[in-house]
Coordinates of C-alpha atoms and ligand atoms in Angstrom, one line a residue:
X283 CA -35.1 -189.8 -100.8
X284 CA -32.5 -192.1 -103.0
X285 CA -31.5 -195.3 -101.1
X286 CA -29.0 -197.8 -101.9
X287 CA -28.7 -201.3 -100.2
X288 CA -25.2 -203.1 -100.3
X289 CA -25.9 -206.5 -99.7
X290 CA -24.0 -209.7 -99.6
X291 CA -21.1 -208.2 -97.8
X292 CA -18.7 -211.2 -97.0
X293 CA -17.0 -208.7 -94.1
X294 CA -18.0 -205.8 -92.6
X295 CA -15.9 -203.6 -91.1
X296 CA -17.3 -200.7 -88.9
X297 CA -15.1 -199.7 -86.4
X298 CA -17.0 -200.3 -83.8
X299 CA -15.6 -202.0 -81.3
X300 CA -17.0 -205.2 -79.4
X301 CA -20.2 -205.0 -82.4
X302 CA -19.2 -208.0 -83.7
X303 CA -15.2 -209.8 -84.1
X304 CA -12.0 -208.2 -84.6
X305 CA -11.8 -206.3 -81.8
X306 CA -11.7 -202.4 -82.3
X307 CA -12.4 -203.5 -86.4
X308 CA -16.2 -204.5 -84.9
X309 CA -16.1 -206.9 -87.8
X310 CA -19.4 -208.0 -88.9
X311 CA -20.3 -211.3 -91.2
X312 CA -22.7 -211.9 -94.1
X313 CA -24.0 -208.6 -93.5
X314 CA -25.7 -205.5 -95.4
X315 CA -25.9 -201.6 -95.4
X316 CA -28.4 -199.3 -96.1
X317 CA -27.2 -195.9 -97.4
X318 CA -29.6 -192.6 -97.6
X319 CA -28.4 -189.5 -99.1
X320 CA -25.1 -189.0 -97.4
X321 CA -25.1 -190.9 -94.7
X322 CA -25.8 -194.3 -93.6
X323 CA -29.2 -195.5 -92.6
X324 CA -29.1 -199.3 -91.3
X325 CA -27.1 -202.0 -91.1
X326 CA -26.9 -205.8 -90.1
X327 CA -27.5 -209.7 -91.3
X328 CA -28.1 -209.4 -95.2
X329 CA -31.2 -211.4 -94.4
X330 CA -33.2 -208.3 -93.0
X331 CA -31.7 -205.8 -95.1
X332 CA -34.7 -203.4 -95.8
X333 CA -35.7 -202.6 -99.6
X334 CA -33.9 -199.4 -101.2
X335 CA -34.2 -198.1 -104.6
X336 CA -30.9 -199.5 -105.9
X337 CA -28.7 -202.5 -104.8
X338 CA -25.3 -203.1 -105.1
X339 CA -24.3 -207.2 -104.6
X340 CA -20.5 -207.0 -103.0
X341 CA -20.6 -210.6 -104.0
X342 CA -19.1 -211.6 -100.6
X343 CA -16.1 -208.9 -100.6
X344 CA -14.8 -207.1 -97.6
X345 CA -16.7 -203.4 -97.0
X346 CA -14.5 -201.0 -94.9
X347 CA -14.8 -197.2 -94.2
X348 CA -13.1 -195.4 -96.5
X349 CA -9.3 -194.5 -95.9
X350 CA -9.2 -191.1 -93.7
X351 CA -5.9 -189.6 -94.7
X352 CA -5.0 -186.8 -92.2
X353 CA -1.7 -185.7 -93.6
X354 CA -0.9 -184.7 -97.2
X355 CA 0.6 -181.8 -98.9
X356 CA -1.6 -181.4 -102.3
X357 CA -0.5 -178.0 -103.4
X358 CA 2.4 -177.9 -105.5
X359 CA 4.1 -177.6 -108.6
X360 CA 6.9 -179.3 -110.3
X361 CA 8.4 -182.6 -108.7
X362 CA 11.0 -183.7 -107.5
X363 CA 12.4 -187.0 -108.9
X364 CA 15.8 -186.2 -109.4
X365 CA 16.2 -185.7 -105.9
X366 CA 14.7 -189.0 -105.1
X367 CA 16.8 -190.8 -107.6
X368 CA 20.2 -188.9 -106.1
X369 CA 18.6 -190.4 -102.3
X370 CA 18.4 -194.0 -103.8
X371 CA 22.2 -193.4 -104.7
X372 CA 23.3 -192.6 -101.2
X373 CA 22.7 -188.7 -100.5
X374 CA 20.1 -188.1 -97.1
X375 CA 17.3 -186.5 -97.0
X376 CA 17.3 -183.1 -95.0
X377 CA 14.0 -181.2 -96.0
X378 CA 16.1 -178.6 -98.4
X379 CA 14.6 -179.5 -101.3
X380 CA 11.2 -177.9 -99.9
X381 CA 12.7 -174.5 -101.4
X382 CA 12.9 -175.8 -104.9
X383 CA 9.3 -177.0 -104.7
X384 CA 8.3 -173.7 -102.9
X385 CA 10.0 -171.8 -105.9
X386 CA 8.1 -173.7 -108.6
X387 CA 5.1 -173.2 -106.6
X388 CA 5.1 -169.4 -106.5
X389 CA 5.8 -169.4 -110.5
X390 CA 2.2 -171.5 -111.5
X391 CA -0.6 -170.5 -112.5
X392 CA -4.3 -171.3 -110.2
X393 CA -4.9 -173.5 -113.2
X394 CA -1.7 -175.4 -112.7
X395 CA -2.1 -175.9 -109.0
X396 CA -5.8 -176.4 -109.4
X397 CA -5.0 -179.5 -112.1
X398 CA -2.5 -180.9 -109.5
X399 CA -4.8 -180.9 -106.6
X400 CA -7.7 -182.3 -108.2
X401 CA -5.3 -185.2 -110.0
X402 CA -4.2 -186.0 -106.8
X403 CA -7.6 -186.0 -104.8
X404 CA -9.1 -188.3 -107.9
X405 CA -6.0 -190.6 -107.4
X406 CA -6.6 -191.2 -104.0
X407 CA -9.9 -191.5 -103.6
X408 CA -9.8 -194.1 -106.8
X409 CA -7.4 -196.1 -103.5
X410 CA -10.3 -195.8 -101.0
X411 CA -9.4 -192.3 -99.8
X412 CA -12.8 -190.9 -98.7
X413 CA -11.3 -188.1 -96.2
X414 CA -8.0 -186.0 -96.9
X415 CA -6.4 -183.0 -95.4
X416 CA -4.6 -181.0 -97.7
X417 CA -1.7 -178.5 -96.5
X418 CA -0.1 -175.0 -97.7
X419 CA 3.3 -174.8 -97.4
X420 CA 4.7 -174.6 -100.7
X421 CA 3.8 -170.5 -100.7
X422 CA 5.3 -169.3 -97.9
X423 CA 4.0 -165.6 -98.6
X424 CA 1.4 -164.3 -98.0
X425 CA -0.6 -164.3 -101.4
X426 CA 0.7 -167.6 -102.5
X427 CA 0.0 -169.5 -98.7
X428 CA -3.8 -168.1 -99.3
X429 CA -4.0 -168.8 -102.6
X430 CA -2.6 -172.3 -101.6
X431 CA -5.6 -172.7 -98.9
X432 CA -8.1 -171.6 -101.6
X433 CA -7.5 -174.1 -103.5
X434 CA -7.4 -177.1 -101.0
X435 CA -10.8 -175.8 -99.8
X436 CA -12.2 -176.8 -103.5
X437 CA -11.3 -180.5 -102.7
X438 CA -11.5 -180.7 -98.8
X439 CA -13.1 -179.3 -95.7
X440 CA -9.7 -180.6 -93.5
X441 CA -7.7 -177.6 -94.6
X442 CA -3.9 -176.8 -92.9
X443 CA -1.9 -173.4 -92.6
X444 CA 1.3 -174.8 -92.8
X445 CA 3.0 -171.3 -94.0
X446 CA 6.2 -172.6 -91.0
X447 CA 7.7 -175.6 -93.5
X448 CA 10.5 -173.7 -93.7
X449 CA 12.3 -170.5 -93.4
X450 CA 11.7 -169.3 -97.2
X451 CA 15.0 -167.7 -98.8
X452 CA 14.0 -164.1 -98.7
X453 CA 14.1 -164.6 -94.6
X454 CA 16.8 -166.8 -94.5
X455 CA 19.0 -164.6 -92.4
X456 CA 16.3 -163.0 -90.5
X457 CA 13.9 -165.7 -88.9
X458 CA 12.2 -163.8 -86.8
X459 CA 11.0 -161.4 -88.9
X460 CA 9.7 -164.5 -90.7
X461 CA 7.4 -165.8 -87.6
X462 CA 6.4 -162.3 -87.3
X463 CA 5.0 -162.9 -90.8
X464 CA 3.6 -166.1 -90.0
X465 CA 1.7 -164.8 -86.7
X466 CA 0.6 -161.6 -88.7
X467 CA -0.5 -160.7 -92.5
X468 CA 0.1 -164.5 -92.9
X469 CA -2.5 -165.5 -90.4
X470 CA -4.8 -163.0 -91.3
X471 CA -4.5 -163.6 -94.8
X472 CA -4.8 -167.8 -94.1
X473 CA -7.5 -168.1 -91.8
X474 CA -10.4 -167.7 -93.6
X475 CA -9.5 -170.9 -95.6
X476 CA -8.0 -173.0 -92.8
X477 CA -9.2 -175.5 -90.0
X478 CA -5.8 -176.4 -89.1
X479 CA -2.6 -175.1 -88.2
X480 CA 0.7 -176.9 -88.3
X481 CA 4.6 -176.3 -88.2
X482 CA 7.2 -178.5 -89.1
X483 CA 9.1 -178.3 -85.8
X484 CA 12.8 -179.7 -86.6
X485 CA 16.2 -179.0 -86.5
X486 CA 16.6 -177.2 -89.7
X487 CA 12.9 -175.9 -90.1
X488 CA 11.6 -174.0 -86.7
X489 CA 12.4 -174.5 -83.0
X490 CA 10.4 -175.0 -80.4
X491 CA 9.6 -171.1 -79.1
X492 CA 9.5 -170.6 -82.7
X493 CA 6.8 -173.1 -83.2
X494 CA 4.9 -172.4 -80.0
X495 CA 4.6 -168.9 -80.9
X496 CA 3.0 -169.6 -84.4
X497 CA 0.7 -172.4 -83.1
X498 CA -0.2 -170.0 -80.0
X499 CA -1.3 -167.2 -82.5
X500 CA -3.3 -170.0 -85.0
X501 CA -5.4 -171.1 -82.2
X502 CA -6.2 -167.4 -81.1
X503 CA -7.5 -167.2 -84.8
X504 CA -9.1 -170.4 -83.7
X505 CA -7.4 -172.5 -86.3
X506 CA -6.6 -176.0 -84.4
X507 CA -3.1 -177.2 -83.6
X508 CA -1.5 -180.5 -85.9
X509 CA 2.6 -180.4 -85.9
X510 CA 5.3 -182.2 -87.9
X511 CA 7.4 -183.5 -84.9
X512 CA 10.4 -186.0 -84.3
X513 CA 10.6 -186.8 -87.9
X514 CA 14.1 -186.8 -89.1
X515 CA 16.3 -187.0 -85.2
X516 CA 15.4 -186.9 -81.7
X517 CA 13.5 -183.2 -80.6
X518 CA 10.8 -181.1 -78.7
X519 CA 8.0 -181.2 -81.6
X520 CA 6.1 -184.5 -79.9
X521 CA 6.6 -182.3 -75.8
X522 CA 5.1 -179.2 -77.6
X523 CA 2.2 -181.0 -79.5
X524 CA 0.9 -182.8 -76.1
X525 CA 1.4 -179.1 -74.0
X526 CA -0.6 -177.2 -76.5
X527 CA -3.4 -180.1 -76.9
X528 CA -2.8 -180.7 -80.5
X529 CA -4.7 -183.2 -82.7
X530 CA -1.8 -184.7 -83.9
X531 CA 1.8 -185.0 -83.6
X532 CA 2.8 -186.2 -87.0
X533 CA 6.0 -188.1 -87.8
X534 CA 6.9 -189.1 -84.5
X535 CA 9.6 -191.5 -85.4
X536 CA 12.3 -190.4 -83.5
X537 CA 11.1 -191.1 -79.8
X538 CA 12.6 -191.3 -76.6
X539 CA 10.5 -192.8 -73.8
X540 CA 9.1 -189.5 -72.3
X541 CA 7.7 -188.6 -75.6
X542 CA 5.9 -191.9 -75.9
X543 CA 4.6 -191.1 -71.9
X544 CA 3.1 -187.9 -72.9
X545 CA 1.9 -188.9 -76.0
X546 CA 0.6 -192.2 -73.9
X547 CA -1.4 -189.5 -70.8
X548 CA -2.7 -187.3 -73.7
X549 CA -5.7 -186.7 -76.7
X550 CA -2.8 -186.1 -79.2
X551 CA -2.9 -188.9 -82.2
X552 CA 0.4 -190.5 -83.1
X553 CA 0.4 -190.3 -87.0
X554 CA 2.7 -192.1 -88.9
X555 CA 3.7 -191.5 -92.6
X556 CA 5.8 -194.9 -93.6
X557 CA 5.7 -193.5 -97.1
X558 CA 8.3 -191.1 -96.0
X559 CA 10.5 -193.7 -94.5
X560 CA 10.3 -195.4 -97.7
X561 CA 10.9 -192.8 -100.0
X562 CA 14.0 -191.2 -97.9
X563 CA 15.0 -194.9 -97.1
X564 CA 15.0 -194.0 -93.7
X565 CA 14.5 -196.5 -90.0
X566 CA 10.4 -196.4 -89.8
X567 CA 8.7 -195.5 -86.7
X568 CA 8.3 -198.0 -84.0
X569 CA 4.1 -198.3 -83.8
X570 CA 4.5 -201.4 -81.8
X571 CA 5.9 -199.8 -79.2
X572 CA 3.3 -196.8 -79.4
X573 CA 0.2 -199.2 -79.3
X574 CA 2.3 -201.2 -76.3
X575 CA 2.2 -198.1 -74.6
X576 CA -2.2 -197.5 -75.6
X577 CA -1.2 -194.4 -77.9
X578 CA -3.6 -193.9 -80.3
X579 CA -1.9 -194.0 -83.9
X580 CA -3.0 -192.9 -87.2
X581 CA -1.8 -193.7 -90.9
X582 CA -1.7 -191.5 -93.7
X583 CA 0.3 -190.8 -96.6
X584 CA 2.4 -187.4 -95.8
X585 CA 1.6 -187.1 -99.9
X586 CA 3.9 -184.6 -101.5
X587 CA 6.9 -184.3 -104.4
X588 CA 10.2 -184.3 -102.2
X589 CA 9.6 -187.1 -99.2
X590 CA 6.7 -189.2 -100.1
X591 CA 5.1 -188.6 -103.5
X592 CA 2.5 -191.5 -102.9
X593 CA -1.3 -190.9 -102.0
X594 CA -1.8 -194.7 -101.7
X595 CA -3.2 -195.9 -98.1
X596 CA -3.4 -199.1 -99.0
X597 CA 0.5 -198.7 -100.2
X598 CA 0.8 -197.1 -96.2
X599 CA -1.4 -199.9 -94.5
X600 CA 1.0 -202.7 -96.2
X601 CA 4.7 -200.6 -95.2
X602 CA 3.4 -200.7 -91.7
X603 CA 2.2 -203.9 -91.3
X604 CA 5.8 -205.1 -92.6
X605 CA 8.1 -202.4 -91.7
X606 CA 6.6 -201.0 -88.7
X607 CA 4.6 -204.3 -86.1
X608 CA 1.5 -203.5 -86.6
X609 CA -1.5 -206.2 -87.3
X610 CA -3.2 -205.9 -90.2
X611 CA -5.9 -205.1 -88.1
X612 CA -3.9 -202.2 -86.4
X613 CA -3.2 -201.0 -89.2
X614 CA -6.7 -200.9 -91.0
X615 CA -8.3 -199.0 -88.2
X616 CA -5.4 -196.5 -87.5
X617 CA -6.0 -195.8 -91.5
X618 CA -9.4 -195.4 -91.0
X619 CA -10.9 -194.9 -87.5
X620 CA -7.5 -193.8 -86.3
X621 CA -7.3 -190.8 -89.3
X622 CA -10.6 -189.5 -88.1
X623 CA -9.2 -188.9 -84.3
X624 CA -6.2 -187.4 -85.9
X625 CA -9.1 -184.8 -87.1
X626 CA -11.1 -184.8 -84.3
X627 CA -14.1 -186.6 -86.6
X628 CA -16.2 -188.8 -85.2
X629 CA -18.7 -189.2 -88.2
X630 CA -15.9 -190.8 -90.6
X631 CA -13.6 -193.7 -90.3
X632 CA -16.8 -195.6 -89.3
X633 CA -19.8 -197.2 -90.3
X634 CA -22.9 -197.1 -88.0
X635 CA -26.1 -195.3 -88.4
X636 CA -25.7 -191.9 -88.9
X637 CA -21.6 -191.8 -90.3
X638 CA -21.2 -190.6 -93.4
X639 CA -21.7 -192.9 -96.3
X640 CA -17.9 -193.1 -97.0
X641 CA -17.0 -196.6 -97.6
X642 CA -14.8 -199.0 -100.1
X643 CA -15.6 -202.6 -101.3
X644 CA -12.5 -204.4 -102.0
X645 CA -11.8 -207.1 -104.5
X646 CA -11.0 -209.5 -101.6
X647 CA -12.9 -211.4 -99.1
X648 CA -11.3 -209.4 -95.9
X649 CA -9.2 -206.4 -94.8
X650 CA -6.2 -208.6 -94.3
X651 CA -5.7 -208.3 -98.1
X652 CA -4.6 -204.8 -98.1
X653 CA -1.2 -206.2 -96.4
X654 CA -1.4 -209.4 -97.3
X655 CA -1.5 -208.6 -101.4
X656 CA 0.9 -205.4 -101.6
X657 CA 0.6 -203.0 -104.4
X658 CA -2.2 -204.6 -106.3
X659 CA -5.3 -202.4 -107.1
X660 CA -7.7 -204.0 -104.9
X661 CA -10.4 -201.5 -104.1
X662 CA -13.0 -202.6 -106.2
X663 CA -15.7 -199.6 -106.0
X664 CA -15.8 -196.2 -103.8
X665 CA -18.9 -194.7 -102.1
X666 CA -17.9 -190.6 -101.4
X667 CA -21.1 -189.0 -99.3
X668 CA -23.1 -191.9 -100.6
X669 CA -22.6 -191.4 -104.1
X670 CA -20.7 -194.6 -105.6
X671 CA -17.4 -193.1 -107.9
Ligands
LIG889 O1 6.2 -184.1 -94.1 N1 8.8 -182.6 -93.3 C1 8.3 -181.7 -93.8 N2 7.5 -181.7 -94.8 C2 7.3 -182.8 -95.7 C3 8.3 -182.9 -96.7 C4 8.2 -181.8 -97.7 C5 9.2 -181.9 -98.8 O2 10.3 -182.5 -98.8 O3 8.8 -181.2 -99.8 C6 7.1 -184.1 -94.9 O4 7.9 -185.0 -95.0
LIG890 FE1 4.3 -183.7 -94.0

C-alpha cells in the first residue's frame, strides 16, 4: 500500500470542530498526517507520526482541506468580455447574455468543450479546488444539455442538469412547451449523467410553478434538488428550495427575513457566489446576517463566462471576508466544510481518518492568509485522492 506522511505542519486544519482551536476550523498545532491510497489514515502531534514510504516536510505551513466548490458552470464556449467591459461602463447585468453563450455552445465541437472543461478544472484545482460541481445549461436541447453532462462527468462525479437557465430562443414565446421539454426528452436524455438538478428561478428566467414542476420531475428521476434563488431582486427561489428539501439555495442575496427563517429551520445550505457580485458590480450578500441567524453557508465560485468568469476560491474566501462579514475563519470552513454540505458529502471538506485525501499546503503559516494576502498564489502544493499535483 503507498503511504505518504506530511509532517511539520505549522497548522492544521480539519474541520472538526472542538478537536483542537478555532472553533468549527478544529485547528490543530505542530501536527502531521498520514495519507494511504485515497484517503487519509492518521493524524496528530508530528512527534508520533508513524513511518510511510514517502514524506513531505510542510516546513511549518498551514494544511487545510481542499476548496469544495459546489457551484460552477464549466461547459461552455466562447466568452464574454465585452459584456463585462460594457457592465464596468454602467450597463446592468440581467442574465441575457446566457443566450449568446448558449448559441456559441451549440456551434463547438466535443473537442472544444472538452479543452474548456479540463482547462478550467486544472485551473482550479492548481487554487486548492479538490471538489467541483460542474453544470449544463449552456445546451438547452436535448442533444447539447446531454452532451454538456457527458462531458462534466469526465472531470467530476458532482454533476448538475441545469437545462432551466433560461427560456432558449426557439421557446421564447411558448414557455411551457419548453418545461414540458425540460420534464420530458430533456430529463430522460440528462439523467443518466446527472446527480443534481437545478433551475435558475428568477424574474426573467423561470417562476416558481415553473421551477417546482421541473425540480418535482428531477427528483422522480431521482436527480437531487440545488436552485439559483434570490440572486438578482427579492423572489420565491430561497421558499421553494427549503419546501422541496433542496441541498442548496444558491445566490441568496436578495433576502427578506422570512427567507432567512426558513433557510434558518431547514437542511438547505446558503451558498454564496461573491464573484458574481464582483464581476456584475453588484450589493454582496449579507452572510453576517445568515450565520447571526445559524444558517449554514457555503462559498463557491458560480465559475462561468457572463457573471463570474473566476474559478479562484481563494479569490471568493478574500471578497467575503471583506465585502460580505465573515471571519476569515467563516469563510475558510464555508469554502471547505460548508461546500461539502452544500453536496450532501461528508467525506470531503475535512480531514480525519477515513476523508478523502484532498488537502492544500499553503505558502503561509495559517488560513488567515487566504484573506489576509488577496490575489497572491499562495497554495503551495495540492493532494487530489492522495495523489500530490
Ligand atoms: O449563476 N444566474 C444564472 N446563471 C449564472 C450566470 C450565467 C451567465 O450569465 O452566463 C449565474 O450567475
Ligand atoms: Fe450559477
Amino acid at each position: 500500500m503507498s503511504s505518504l506522511l506530511i509532517d511539520n505542519i505549522g497548522e492544521l486544519v480539519t474541520n472538526v470542530a472542538g478537536t483542537g482551536e478555532g472553533g468549527k476550523l478544529g485547528i490543530r498545532r505542530d501536527a502531521a498526517i498520514l495519507v494511504e491510497e485515497d484517503r487519509v489514515a492518521w493524524l496528530g502531534p508530528a512527534r508520533y507520526a508513524p513511518a510511510a514510504a514517502r514524506r513531505i516536510d510542510a516546513d511549518g505551513a498551514a494544511v487545510l482541506p481542499g476548496f469544495v466548490d459546489s457551484h460552477a458552470h464549466l461547459v461552455f464556449a466562447g466568452d464574454r468580455a465585452a459584456e463585462f467591459a460594457a457592465r464596468m461602463a454602467g450597463q446592468p447585468y440581467t442574465g441575457g447574455g446566457i443566450r449568446t453563450t448558449v448559441a456559441a455552445t451549440r456551434a463547438a465541437s466535443d473537442d472544444t468543450l472538452r479543452g474548456t472543461v479540463r482547462r478550467l478544472r486544472a485551473e482550479a484545482l492548481r487554487q486548492g479546488t479538490t471538489t467541483i460541481e460542474v453544470k449544463s445549461g449552456y445546451g438547452l436541447n436535448v442533444a447539447d444539455e446531454a452532451r454538456s453532462l457527458r462531458i462534466a462527468t469526465e472531470v467530476t462525479g458532482e454533476t448538475t442538469f441545469l437545462g432551466a437557465h433560461v427560456v432558449p430562443t426557439e421557446y421564447a414565446d411558448r414557455p411551457d412547451d419548453y418545461v414540458g421539454l425540460v420534464c420530458g426528452p430533456m430529463l430522460h436524455a440528462a439523467a443518466p449523467y446527472a446527480k443534481w438538478i437545478d433551475v435558475f428561478c428568477e424574474r426573467g428566467a423561470f417562476d416558481a410553478d415553473h421551477a417546482r414542476a421541473i425540480l418535482t420531475c428531477g427528483q422522480a428521476a431521482g436527480l437531487g434538488v440545488r436552485l439559483h434563488a434570490n440572486q438578482l431582486g427579492p423572489g420565491p427561489g430561497v421558499q421553494l428550495a427549503v419546501e422541496l428539501g433542496a441541498a442548496s439555495a444558491d445566490h441568496c442575496t436578495h433576502l427578506d427575513d422570512a427567507d432567512v427563517d426558513a433557510l434558518a429551520g431547514s437542511a438547505t445550505v446558503a451558498t454564496l457566489l461573491p464573484g458574481a457580485e464582483f464581476s456584475t458590480r453588484s450589493p454582496y450578500p449579507d452572510a453576517r446576517r445568515l450565520l447571526d441567524a445559524r444558517v449554514t453557508v457555503a462559498l463557491a465560485t458560480d465559475c462561468n463566462p457572463g457573471s463570474s468568469y473566476t474559478s479562484s476560491m481563494p479569490f471568493c474566501v478574500a471578497l467575503a471576508v471583506r465585502e460580505m462579514g465573515m471571519t476569515p475563519a467563516e469563510a475558510v470552513w464555508a469554502a471547505t466544510a460548508g461546500g461539502a454540505r452544500a453536496l450532501r458529502r461528508d467525506d470531503v471538506g475535512v480531514l480525519a481518518p477515513g476523508a478523502r485525501a484532498d488537502l492544500m499546503i499553503l505558502d503561509a503559516p495559517s488560513h488567515l492568509h487566504l484573506a489576509y494576502r488577496p490575489g497572491v498564489p499562495l497554495i503551495r502544493q495540492v493532494l487530489h485522492n492522495g495523489v500530490p499535483r
